[in-house]
Each structure stands twice: as C-alpha cells, then as structure tokens.
Tab-separated table of C-alpha atoms and ligand atoms in Angstrom:
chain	number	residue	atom	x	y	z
A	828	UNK	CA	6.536	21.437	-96.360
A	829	UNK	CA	8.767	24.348	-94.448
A	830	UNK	CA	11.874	22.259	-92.471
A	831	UNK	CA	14.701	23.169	-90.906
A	832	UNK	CA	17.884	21.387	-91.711
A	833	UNK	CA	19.892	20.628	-88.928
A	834	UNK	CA	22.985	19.077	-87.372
A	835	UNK	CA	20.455	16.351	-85.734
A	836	UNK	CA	18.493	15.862	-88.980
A	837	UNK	CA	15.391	17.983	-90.524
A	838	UNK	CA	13.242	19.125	-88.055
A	839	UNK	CA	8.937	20.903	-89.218
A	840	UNK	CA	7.746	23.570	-86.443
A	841	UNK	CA	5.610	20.948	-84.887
A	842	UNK	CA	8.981	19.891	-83.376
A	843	UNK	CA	10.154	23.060	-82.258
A	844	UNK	CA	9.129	24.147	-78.851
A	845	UNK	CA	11.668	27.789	-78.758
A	846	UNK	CA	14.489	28.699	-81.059
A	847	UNK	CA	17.266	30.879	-80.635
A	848	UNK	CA	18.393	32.658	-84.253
A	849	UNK	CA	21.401	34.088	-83.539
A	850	UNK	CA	23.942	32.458	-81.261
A	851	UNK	CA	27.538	30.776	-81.629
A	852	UNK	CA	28.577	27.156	-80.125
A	853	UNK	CA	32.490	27.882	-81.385
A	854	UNK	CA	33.725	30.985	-83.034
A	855	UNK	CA	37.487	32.574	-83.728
A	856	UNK	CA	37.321	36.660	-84.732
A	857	UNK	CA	40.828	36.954	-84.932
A	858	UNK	CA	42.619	38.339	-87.788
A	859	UNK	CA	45.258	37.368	-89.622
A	860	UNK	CA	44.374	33.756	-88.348
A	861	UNK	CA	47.325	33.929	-85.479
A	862	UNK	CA	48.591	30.636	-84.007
A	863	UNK	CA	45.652	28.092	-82.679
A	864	UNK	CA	42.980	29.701	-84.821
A	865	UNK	CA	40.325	27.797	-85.096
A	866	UNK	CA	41.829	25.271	-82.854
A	867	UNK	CA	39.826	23.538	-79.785
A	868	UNK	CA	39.642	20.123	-78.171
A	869	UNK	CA	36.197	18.490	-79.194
A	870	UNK	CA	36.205	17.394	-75.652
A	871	UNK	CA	37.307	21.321	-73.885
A	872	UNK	CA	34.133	22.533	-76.803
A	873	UNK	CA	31.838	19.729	-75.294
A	874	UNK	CA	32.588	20.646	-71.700
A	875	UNK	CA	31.699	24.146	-72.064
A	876	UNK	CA	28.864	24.393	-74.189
A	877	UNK	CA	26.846	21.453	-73.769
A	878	UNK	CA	25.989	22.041	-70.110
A	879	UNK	CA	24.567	25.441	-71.301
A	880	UNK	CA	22.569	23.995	-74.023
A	881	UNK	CA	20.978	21.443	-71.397
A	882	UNK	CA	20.307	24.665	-69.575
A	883	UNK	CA	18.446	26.411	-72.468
A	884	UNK	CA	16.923	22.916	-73.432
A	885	UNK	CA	15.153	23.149	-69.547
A	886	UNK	CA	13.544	26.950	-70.794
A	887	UNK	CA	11.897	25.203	-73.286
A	888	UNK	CA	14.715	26.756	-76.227
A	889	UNK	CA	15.014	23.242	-78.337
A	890	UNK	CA	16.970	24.803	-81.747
A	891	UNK	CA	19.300	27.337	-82.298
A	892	UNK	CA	21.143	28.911	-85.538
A	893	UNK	CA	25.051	28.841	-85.135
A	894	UNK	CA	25.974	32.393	-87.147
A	895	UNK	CA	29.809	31.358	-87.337
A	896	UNK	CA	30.924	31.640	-91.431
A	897	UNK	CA	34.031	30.964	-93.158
A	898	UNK	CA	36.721	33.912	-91.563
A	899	UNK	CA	35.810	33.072	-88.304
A	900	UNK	CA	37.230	30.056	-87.671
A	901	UNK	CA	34.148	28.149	-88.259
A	902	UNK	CA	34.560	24.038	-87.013
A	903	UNK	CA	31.267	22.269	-88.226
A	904	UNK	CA	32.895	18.928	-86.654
A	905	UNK	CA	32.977	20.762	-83.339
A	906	UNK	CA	29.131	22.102	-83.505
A	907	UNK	CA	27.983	18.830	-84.704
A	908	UNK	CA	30.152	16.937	-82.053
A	909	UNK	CA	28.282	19.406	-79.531
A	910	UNK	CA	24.677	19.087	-81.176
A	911	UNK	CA	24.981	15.529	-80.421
A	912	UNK	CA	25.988	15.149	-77.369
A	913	UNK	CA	23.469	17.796	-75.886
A	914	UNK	CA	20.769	16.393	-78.197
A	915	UNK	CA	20.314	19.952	-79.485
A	916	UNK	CA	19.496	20.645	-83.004
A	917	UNK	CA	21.452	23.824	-84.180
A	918	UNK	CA	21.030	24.933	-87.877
A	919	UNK	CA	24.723	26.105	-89.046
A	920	UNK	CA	25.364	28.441	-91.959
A	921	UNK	CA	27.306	28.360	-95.358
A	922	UNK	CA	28.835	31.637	-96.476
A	923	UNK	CA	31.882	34.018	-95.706
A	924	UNK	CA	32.272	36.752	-93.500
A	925	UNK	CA	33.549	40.320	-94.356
A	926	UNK	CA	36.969	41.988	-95.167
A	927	UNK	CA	39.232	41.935	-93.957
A	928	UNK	CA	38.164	38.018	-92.892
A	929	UNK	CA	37.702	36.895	-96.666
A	930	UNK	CA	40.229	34.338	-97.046
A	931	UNK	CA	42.314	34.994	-100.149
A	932	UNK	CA	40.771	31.771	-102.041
A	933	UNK	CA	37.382	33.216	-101.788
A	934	UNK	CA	39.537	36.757	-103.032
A	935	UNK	CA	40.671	34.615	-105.856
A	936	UNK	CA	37.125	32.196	-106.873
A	937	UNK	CA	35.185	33.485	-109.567
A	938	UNK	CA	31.072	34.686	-108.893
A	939	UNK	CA	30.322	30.463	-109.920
A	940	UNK	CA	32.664	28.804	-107.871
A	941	UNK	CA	31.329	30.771	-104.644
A	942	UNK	CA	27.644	29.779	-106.101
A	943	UNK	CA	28.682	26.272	-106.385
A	944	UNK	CA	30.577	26.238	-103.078
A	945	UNK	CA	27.851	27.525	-101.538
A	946	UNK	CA	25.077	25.630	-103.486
A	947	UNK	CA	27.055	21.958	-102.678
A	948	UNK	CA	27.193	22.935	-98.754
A	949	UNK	CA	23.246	23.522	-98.768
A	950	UNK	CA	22.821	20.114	-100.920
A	951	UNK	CA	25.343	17.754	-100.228
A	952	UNK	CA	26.983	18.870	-97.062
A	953	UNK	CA	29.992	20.717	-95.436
A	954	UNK	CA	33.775	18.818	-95.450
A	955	UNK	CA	33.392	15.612	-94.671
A	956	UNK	CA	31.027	16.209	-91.527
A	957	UNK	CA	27.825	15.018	-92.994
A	958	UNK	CA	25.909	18.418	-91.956
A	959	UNK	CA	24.306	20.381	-94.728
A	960	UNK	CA	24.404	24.173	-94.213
A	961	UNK	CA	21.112	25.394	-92.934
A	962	UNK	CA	21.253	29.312	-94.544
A	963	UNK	CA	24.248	31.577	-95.765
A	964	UNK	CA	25.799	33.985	-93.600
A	965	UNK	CA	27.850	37.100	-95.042
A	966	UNK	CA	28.682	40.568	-93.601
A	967	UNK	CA	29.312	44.048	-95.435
A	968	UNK	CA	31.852	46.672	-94.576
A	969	UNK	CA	30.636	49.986	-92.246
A	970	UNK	CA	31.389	51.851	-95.353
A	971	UNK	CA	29.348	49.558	-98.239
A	972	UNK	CA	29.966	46.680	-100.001
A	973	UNK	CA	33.580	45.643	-101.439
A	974	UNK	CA	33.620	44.337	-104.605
A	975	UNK	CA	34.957	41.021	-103.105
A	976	UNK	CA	31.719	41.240	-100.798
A	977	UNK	CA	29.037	42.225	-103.831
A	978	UNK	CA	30.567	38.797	-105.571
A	979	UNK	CA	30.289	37.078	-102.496
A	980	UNK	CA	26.740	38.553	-101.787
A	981	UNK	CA	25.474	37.799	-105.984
A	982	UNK	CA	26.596	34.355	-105.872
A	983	UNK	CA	24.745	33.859	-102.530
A	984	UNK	CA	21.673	34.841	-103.862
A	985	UNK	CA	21.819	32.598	-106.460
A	986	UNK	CA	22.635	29.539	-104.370
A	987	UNK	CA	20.162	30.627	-101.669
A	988	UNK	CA	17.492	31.248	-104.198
A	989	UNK	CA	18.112	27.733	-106.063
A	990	UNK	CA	18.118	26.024	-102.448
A	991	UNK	CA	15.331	27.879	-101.335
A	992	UNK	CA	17.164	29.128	-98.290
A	993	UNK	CA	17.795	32.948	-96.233
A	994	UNK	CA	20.611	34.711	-96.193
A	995	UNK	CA	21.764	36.640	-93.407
A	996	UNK	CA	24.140	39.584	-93.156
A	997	UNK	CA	25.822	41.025	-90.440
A	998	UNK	CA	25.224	44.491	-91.596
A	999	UNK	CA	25.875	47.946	-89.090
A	1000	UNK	CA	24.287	50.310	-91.422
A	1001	UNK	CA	21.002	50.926	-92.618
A	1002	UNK	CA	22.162	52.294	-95.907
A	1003	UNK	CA	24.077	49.167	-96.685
A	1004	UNK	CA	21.822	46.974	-96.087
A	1005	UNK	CA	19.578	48.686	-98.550
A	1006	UNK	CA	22.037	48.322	-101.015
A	1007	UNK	CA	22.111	44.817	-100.249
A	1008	UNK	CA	18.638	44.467	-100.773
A	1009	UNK	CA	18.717	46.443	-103.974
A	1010	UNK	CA	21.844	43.794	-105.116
A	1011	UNK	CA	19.588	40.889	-104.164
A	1012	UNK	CA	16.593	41.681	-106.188
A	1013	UNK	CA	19.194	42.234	-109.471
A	1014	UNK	CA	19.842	38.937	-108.818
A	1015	UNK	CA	16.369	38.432	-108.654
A	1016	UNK	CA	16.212	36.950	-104.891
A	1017	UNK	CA	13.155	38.324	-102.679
A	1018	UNK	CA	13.883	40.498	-99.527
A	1019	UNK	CA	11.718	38.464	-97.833
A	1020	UNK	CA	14.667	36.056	-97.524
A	1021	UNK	CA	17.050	38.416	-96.124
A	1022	UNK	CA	17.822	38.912	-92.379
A	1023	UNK	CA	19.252	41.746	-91.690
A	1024	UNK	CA	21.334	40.884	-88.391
A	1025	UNK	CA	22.129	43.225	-85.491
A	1026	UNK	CA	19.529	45.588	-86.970
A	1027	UNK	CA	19.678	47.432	-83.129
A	1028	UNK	CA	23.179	48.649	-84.353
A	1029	UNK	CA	21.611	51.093	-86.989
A	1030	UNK	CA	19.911	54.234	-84.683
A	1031	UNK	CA	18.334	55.459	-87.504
A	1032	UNK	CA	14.946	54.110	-87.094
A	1033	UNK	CA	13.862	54.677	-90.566
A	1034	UNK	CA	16.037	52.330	-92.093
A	1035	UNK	CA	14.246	49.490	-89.930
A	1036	UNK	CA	10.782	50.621	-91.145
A	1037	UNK	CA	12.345	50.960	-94.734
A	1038	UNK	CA	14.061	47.663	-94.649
A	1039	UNK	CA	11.207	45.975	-93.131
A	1040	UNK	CA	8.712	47.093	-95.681
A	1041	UNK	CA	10.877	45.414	-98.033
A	1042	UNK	CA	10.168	42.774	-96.539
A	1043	UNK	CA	13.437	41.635	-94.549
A	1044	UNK	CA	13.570	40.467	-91.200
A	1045	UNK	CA	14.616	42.525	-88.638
A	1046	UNK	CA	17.196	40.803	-85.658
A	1047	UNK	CA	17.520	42.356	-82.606
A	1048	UNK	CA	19.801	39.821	-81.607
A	1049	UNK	CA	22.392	41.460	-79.070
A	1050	UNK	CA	19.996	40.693	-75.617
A	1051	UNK	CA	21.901	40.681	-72.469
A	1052	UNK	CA	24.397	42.589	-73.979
A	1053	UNK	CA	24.450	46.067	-76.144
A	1054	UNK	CA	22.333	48.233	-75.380
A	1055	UNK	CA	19.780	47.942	-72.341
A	1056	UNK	CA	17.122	45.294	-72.303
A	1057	UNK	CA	14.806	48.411	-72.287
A	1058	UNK	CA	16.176	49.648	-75.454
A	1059	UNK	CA	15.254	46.108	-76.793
A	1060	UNK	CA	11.729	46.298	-75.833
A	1061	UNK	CA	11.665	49.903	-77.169
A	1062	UNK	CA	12.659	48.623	-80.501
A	1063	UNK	CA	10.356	45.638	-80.263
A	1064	UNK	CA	7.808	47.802	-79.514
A	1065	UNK	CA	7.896	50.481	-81.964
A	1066	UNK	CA	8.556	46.630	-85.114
A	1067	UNK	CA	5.164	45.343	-83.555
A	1068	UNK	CA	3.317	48.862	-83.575
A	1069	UNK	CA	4.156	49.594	-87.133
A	1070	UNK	CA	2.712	46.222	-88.107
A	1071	UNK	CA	5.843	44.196	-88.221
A	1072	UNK	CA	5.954	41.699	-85.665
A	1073	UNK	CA	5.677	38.779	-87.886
A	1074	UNK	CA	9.358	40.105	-89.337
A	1075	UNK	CA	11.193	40.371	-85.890
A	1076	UNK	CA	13.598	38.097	-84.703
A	1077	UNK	CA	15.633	38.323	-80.843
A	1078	UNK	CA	18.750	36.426	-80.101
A	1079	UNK	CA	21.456	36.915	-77.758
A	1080	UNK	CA	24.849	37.084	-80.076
A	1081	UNK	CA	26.092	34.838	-77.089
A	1082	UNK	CA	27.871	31.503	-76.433
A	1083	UNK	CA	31.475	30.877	-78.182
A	1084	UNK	CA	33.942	28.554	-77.076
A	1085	UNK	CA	36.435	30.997	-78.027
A	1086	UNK	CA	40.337	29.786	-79.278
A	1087	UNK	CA	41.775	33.072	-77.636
A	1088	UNK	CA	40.221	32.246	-74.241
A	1089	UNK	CA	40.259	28.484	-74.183
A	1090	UNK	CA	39.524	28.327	-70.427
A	1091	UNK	CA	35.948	29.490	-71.438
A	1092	UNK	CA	36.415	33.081	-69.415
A	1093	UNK	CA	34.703	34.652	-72.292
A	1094	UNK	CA	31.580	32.553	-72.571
A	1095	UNK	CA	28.344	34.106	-72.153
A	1096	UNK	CA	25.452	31.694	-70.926
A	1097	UNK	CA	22.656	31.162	-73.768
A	1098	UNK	CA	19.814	31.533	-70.530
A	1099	UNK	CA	20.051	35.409	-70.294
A	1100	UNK	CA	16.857	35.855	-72.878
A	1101	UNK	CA	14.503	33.303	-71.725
A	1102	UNK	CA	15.303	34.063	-67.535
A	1103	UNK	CA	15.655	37.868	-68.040
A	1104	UNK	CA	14.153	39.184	-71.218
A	1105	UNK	CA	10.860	37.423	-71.657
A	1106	UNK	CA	9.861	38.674	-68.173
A	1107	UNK	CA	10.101	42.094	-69.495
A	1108	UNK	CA	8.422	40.927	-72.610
A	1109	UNK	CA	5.267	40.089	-70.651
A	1110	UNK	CA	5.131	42.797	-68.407
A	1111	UNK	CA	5.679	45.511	-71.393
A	1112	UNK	CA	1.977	44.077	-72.081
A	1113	UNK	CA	3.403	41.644	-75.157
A	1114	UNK	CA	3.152	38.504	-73.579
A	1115	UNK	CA	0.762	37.758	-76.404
A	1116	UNK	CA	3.319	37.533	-78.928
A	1117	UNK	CA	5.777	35.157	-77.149
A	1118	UNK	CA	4.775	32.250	-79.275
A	1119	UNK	CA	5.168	34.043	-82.640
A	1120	UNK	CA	8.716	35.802	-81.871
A	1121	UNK	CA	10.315	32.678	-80.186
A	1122	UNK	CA	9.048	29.756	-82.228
A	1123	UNK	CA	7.154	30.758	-85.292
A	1124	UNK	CA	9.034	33.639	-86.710
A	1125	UNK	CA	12.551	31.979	-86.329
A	1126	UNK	CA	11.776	29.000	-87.743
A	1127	UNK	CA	9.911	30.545	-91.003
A	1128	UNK	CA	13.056	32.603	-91.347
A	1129	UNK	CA	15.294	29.858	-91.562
A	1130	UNK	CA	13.164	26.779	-92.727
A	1131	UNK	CA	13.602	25.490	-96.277
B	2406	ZN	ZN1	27.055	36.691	-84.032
C-alpha cells in the first residue's frame, strides 16, 4: 500500500484531508554559509511556524512536504520539533541542492557514497533525529547540469528507485529538465517519479506539455507570490485541458523561519492558497477538481 513517510509517522490517503507539496518550515539560502547559518532557537522556530500550521490545519491542509535540502541550511531537528508540537505531519526530503550550494564533501563523495547517503536517509533515518527522508530534493543550474549535479542527480535515481520514492528538482528551464529526464531513464528510473518544481518559471509552454507527456509532474508551486494568481489558473487551465490534471501539483513556495531575518519579517503565511486561490479555482469553473489537485495528486506524488 501507497504511504507517506512522515515526521509524525506513516500516514495512507485515507488520513489525509489537504496537502501542501511545496512549502518550507526552516530554510537558510545564503551562500558561503556566513555566520549563524543554519542557526535558530527550536523555541523562536516553534513560535513562528506552528501558529501558522494550526492556521492551515483549520482549512482543512493536514500534510505538507518541507523542500529544504542539504545547501540550504536544512535542520530536520527543527521541522520535527515543529511537526510535533503543531501535530502536523510534514514529509521532509533527502538530497542536495545546486552549485554553488553543493557542499565540498558532496564535491568530493564518489556516485555510491551519495547513493548510499541518500539510500540510508530514506531507510534508516536522517542524523540522529529519528525522521526518515520522505523524497530527494536536487536543483540544476539555469545553464544545464554540472557534472557535480549529473552525479548527484545518477546516484539519486538509484536510491530513489531502490526506495521506491520521487525526486524533485528545482529546475528553471524546460530544456534542463529534459535532460534530467533523459539522465533518469539511463539510470533506468521512470519520469513518472520526477517532479519538476517551479514548472511556472519556464514560459515556454511546450516544455510543460513535453515534460508532462513524459510523464513528470508538473508544480506550479509559487501561489501568492510570482506571477498573478490569474497566471496560475491560466496554467492550470491549459495542464487540465490537455489531459493532464492528474500530473499537476500547486504549492505556495512559502513559510521559512529564515536565519537572516530571525524576527520572522520574512515569513509568508502558509493560508494564502486555501483563503485566496481555491476561490478562484471554483469560480474558473474547476471546482470539480479540488479533491484530486489538493489531496490525491500530492500524496501519489510523494507516497512510497
Ligand atoms: Zn522552495
């Protein structure tokens, strides 16, 4: 049976009432990892983020996916610290983020120790935490994949494929992301796995259709942000009418508790898409698929 592993435990889709697949409970972009990166008071995190979950929890959102990697100051202690004390599930990702955030050891591991790295935090848990990664999250440069990022990339797919898990990539341009796609399947990992996050970046439309024939999920996943909650629907629109509904996911990118603004001036409320968006959702006439983008298709796209 599909589950979901998560900071609270495994969870089946008869347990999930809405779910949020791209959002971040605690997050650090910096480079160069400046003083304090990664650094925050489990109590400052709770006080912040947990009121918000609550909030989310009341619009009937009961799981999220936390997109942090390794590079940006992910703190599974702080998300799990969080989970718990909101009593909100949130799956939370293996994997490394792009250059220039690789840290040099994952510069210097071989193709097996990032597979085995990756494998053990799917299987056996991350640190000492007692959370087990949920999926693997990587990025790709504007300009293609580095060869640091296609060894990063190959071992994921083999970990992902042995744990029976997606990977998602924060990827800006359609052409990469093909070529990530075409990397996968060498590695003989099925597109159908892949989520191809902040799709609405790309303007070329055909790379969405392209992509999404493939098979990969497509994540508009920037709501209440970049670009206008009409452009969203527009895109959602044109997914659904070209027979892809079943592969779209829509997030919000929001949250963090953020290291460089540690009085929470930079957090962005995870309500925006349920109190805003869905409106528009039903009076655009797609009211009807409500269900399958906010509770089925996120949790097939990440369950196990
Ligand atoms: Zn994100």
């Amino acid at each position: 049976m599909a589950i979901l592993v998560t900071t609270l435990g495994d969870r089946t889709l008869e347990q999930i009432t809405g779910m949020l697949p791209h959002e971040h409970v605690f997050t650090d972009i910096r480079q160069g990892e400046p003083a304090g990166f990664g650094e925050g008071a489990v109590e400052d995190v709770k006080g912040l983020v947990v009121p918000w979950l609550e909030r989310l929890q009341e619009q009937g959102v009961n799981c999220m996916v936390e997109c942090t990697p390794v590079g940006c100051g992910r703190r599974v202690d702080l998300m799990k610290a969080v989970s718990e004390a909101a009593k909100f599930p949130l799956v939370v990702a293996t994997g490394i983020y792009r250059e220039p955030w690789i840290p040099q050891w994952a510069h210097d591991a071989t193709l097996e120790q990032l597979y085995q790295w990756m494998r053990d935090e799917l299987n056996e848990g991350i640190g000492d935490t007692g959370v087990r990664a949920g999926w693997i999250k990587l990025s790709a440069g504007d300009d293609g994949l580095t060869e640091v990022e296609e060894k990063i990339l190959r071992a994921a797919a083999r970990a992902a494929g042995e744990c029976g898990v997606t990977i998602g990539s924060h990827t800006i341009r359609g052409s990469v992301v093909l070529r990530q796609l075409d990397v996968l399947q060498e590695e003989g990992f099925s597109p159908e796995r892949f989520v191809w996050i902040h799709t609405q970046a790309e303007g070329d439309r055909e790379y969405h259709m392209e992509a999404a024939a493939r098979g990969a999920w497509l994540e508009f996943d920037g709501i209440g942000g970049s670009p206008a909650d009409e452009d969203y629907l527009e895109l959602l629109h044109t997914a659904i009418d070209a027979g892809f509904g079943d592969q779209v996911l829509l997030s919000q990118d929001r949250g963090w508790y953020d290291p460089a603004h540690p009085d929470g001036s930079n957090f962005k409320p995870y309500t925006y898409l349920m109190e805003a968006f869905v409106p528009l959702v039903r009076e655009a006439g797609l009211g009807g698929w409500e269900e399958q983008l906010l509770r089925v298709n996120p949790f097939r796209a990440f369950a196990r």
